[in-house]
PDB file of C-alpha atoms in Angstrom:
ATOM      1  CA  UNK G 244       7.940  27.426 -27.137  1.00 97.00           C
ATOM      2  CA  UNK G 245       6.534  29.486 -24.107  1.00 98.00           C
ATOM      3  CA  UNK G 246       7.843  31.757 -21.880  1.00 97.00           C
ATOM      4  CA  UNK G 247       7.159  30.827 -18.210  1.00 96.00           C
ATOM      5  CA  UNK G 248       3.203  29.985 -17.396  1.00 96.00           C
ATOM      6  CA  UNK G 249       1.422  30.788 -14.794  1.00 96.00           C
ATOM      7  CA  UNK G 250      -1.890  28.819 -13.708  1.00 97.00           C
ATOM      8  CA  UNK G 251      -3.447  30.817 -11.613  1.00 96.00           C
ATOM      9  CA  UNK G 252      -7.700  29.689 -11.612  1.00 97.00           C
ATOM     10  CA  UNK G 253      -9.238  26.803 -10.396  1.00 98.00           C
ATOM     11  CA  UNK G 254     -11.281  24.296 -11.685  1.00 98.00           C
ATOM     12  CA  UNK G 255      -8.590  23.884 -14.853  1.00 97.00           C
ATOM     13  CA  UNK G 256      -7.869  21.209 -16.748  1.00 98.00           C
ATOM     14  CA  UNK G 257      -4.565  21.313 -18.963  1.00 98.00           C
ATOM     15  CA  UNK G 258      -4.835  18.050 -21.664  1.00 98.00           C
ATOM     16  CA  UNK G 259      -1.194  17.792 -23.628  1.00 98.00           C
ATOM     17  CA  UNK G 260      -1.951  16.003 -26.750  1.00 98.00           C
ATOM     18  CA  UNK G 261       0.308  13.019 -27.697  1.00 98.00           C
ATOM     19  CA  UNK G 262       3.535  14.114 -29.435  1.00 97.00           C
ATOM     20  CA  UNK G 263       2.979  17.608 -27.893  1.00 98.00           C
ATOM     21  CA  UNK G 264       6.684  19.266 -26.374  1.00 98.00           C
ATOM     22  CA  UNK G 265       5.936  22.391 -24.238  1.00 98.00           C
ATOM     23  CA  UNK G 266       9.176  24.124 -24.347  1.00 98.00           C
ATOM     24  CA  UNK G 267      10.902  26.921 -22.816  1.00 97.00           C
ATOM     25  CA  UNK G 268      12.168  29.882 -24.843  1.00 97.00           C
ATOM     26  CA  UNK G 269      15.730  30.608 -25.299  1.00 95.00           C
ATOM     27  CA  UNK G 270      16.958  33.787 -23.207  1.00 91.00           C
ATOM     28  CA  UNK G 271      13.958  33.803 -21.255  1.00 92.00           C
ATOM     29  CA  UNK G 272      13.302  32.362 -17.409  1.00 92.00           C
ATOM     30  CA  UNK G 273      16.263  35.077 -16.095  1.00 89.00           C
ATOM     31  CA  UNK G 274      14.221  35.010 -12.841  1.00 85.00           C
ATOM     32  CA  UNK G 275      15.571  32.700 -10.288  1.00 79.00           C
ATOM     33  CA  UNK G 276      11.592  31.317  -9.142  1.00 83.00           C
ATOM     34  CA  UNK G 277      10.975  31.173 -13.058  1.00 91.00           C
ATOM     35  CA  UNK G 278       9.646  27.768 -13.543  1.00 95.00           C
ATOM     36  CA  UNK G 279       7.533  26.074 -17.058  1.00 97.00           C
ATOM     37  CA  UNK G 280       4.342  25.528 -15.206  1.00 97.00           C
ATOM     38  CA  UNK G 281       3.673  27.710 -11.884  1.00 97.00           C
ATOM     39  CA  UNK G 282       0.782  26.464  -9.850  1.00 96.00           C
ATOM     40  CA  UNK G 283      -0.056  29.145  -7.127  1.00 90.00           C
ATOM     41  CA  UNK G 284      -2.422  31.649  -5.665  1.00 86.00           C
ATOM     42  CA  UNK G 285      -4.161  29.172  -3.325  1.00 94.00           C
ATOM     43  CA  UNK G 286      -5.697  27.447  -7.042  1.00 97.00           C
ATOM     44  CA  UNK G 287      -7.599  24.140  -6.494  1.00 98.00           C
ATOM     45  CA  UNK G 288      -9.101  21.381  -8.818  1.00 98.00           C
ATOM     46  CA  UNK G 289      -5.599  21.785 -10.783  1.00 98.00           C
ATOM     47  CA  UNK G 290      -4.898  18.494 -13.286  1.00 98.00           C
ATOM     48  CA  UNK G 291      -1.825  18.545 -15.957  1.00 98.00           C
ATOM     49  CA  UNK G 292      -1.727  15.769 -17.709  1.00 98.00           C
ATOM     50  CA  UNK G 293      -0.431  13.987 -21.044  1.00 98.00           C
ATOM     51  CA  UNK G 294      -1.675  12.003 -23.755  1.00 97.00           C
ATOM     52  CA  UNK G 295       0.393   9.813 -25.355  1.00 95.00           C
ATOM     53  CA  UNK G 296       3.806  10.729 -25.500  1.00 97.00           C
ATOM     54  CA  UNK G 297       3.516  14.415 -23.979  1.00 98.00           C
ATOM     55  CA  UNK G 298       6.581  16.215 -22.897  1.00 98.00           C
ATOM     56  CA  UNK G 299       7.382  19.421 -20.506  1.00 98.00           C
ATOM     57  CA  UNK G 300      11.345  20.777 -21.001  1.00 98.00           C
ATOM     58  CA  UNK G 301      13.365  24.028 -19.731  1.00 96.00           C
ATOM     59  CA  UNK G 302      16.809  24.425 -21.232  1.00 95.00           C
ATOM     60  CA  UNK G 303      19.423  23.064 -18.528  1.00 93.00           C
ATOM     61  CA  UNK G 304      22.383  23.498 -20.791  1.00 91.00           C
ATOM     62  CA  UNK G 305      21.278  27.524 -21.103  1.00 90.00           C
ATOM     63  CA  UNK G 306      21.367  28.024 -17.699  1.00 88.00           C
ATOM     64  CA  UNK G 307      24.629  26.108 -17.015  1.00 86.00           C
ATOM     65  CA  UNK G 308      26.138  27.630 -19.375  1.00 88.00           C
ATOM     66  CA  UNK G 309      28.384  31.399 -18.836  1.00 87.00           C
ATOM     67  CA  UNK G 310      27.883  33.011 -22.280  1.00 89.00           C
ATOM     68  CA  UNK G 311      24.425  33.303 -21.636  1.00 88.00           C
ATOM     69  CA  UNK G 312      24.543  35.266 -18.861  1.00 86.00           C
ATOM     70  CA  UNK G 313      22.228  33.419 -15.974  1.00 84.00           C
ATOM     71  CA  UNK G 314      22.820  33.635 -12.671  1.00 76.00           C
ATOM     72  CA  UNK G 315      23.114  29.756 -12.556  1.00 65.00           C
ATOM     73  CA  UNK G 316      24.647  29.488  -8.522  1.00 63.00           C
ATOM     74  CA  UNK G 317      21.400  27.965  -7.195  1.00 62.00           C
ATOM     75  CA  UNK G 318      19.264  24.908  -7.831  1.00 70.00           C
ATOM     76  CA  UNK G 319      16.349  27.173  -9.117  1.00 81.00           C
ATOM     77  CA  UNK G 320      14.091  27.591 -12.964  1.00 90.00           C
ATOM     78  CA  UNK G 321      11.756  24.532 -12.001  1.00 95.00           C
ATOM     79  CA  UNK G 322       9.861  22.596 -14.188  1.00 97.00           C
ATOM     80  CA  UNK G 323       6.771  22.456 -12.672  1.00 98.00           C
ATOM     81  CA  UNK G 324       6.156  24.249  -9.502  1.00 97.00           C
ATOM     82  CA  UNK G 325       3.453  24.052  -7.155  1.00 97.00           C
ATOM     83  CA  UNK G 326       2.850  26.631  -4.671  1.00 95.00           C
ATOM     84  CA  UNK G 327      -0.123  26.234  -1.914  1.00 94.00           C
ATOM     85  CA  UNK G 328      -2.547  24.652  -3.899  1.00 97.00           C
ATOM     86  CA  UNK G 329      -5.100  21.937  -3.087  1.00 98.00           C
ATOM     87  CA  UNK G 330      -6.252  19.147  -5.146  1.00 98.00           C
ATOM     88  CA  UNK G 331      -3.805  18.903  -8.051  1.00 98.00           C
ATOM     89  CA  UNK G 332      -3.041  15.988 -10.014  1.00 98.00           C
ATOM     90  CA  UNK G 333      -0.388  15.611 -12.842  1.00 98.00           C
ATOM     91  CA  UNK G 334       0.047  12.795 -14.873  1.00 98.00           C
ATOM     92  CA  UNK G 335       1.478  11.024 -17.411  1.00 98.00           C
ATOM     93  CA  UNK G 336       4.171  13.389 -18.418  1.00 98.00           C
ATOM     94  CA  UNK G 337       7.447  13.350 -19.598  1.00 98.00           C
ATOM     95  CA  UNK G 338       9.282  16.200 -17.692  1.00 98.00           C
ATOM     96  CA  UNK G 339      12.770  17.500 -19.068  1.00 98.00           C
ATOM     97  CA  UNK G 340      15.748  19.418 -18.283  1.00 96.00           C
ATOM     98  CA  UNK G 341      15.243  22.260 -15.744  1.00 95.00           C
ATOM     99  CA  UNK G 342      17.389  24.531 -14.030  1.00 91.00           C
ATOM    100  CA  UNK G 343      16.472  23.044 -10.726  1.00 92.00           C
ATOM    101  CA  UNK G 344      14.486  20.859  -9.920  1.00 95.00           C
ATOM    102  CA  UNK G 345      11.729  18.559 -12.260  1.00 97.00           C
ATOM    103  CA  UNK G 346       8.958  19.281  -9.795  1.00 98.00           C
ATOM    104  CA  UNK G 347       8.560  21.115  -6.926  1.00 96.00           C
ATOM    105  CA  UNK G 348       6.084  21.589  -3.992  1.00 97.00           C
ATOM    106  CA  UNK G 349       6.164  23.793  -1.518  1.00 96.00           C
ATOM    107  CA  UNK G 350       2.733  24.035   0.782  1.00 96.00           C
ATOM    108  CA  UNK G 351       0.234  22.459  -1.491  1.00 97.00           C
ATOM    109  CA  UNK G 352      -2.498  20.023  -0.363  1.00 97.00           C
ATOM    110  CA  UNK G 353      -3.646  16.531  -1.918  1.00 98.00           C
ATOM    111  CA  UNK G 354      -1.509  16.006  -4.831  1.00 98.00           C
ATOM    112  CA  UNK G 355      -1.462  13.488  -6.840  1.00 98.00           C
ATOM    113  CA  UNK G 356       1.459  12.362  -9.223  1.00 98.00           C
ATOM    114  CA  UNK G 357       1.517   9.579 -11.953  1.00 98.00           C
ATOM    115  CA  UNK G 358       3.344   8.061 -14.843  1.00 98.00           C
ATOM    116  CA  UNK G 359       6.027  10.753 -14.715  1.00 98.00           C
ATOM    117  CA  UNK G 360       9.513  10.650 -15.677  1.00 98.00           C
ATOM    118  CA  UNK G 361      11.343  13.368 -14.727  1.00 98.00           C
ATOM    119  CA  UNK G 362      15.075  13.301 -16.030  1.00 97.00           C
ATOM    120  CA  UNK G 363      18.165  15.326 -16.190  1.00 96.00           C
ATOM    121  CA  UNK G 364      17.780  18.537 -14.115  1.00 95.00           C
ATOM    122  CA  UNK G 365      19.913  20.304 -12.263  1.00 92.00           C
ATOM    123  CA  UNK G 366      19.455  19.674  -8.584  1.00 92.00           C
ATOM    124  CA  UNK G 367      16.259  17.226  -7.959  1.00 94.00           C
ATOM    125  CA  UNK G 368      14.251  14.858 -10.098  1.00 96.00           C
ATOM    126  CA  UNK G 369      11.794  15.953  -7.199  1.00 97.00           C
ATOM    127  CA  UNK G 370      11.422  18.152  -4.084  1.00 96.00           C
ATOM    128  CA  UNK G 371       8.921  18.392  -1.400  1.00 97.00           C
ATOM    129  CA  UNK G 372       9.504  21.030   0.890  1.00 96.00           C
ATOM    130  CA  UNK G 373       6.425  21.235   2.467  1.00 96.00           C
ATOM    131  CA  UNK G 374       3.125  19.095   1.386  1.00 97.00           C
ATOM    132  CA  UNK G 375      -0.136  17.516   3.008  1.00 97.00           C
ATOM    133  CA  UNK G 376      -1.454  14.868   1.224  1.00 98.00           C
ATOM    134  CA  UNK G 377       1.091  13.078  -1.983  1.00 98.00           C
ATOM    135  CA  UNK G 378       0.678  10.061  -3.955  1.00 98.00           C
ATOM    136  CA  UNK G 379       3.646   9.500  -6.321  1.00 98.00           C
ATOM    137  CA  UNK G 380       2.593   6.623  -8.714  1.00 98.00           C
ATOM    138  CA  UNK G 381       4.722   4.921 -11.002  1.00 98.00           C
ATOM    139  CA  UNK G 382       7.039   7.806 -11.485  1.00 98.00           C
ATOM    140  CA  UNK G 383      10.951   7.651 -12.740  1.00 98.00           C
ATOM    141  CA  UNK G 384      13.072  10.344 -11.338  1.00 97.00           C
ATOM    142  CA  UNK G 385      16.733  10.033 -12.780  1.00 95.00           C
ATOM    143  CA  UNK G 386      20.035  11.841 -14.505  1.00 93.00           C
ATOM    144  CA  UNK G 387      19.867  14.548 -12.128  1.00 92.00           C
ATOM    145  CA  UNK G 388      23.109  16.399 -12.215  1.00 89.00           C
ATOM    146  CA  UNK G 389      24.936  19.944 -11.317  1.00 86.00           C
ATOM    147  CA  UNK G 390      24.153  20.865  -8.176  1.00 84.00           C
ATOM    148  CA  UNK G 391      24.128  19.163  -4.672  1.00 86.00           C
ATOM    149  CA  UNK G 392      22.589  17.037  -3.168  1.00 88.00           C
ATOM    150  CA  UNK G 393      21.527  15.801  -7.425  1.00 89.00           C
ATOM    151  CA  UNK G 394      18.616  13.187  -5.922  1.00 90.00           C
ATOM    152  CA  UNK G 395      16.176  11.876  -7.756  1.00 94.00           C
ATOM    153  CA  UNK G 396      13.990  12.948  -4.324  1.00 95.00           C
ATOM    154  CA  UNK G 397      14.996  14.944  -1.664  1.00 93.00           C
ATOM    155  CA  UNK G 398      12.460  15.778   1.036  1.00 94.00           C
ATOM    156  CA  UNK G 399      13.413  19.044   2.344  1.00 91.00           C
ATOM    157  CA  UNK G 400      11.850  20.964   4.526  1.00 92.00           C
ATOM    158  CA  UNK G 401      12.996  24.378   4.486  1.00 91.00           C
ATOM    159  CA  UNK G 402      11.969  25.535   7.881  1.00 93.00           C
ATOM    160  CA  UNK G 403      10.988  23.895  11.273  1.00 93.00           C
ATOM    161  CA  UNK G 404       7.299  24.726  10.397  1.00 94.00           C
ATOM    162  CA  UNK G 405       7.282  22.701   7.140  1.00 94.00           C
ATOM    163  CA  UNK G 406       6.063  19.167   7.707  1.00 94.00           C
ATOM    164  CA  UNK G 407       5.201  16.197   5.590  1.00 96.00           C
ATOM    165  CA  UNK G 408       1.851  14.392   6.237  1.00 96.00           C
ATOM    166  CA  UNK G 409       0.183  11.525   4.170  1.00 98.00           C
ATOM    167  CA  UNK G 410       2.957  11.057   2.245  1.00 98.00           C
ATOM    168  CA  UNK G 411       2.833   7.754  -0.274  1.00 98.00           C
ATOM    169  CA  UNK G 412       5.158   6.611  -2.958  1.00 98.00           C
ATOM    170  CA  UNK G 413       4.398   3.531  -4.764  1.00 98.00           C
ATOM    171  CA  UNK G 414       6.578   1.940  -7.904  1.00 98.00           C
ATOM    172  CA  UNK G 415       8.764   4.917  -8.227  1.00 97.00           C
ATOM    173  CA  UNK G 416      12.543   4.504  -9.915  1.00 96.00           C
TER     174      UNK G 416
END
């Protein structure tokens, strides 16, 4: 039970044992960028990945909900976010219940994504908003629900600079 993580060197491998839940803490993640995981500071040579039956989960119902006091008007509180990195690779993850969306990428580089199943968040199983370089492999991306457009992927670039290049997704749900 963590409060939100930051990975912020290179060269990092992060091996979740099988059975393993990384959760988020209750009454924390009050920021609207909070997110689980948060991949940034220009880090490279990033991989997540499970073993087993691994799990990543945030606290949807929280966030959603008024007596707990979050500002819960956006899509935001990822699960995994990945900020201008290069060479990252997740994989085989089970990724749960965020605030906003399951994963998110805004300006990384080479990323590669397997065996993930990213279900019931709040806005996307998935957005790209700016990436060079994805492979999405076998990944499931369903249940999304609460706040529009509730894809399971939504390519969105959020300004006329952003572009998508390389782009590649094979066997996804």
């Amino acid at each position: 039970i963590v409060r939100p993580l930051f990975v912020t060197n290179s060269n990092v491998e992060i091996v979740l044992e099988d059975g393993v839940a990384v959760r988020a803490k209750k009454g924390e993640f009050r920021g609207k960028s909070d997110s689980l995981f948060k991949l940034c500071g220009g880090v490279s040579n990033v991989t997540i990945r499970g073993e087993g039956k691994a799990t990543i989960a945030m606290r949807k119902r929280d966030y959603l909900d008024p007596a707990m006091k979050y500002d819960f008007s956006g899509g935001h509180r990822m699960t995994l976010a990945v900020w201008d990195a290069k060479d990252v690779t997740v994989k085989n993850l089970t990724i749960l219940s965020s605030g906003g969306d399951g994963v998110y990428l805004n300006g990384p580089e080479n990323v590669v994504l397997e065996d993930l199943r990213c279900y019931d968040h709040k806005r996307q199983g998935m957005s790209p908003i700016n990436v060079k370089g994805l492979k999405v492999r076998r990944c499931e991306f369903n249940e999304t629900a609460g706040t529009a457009p509730q894809c399971g992927i939504d390519m969105e670039p959020n300004y006329e600079r952003h572009c998508f290049t390389d782009v590649v997704y094979e066997d996804c749900v």
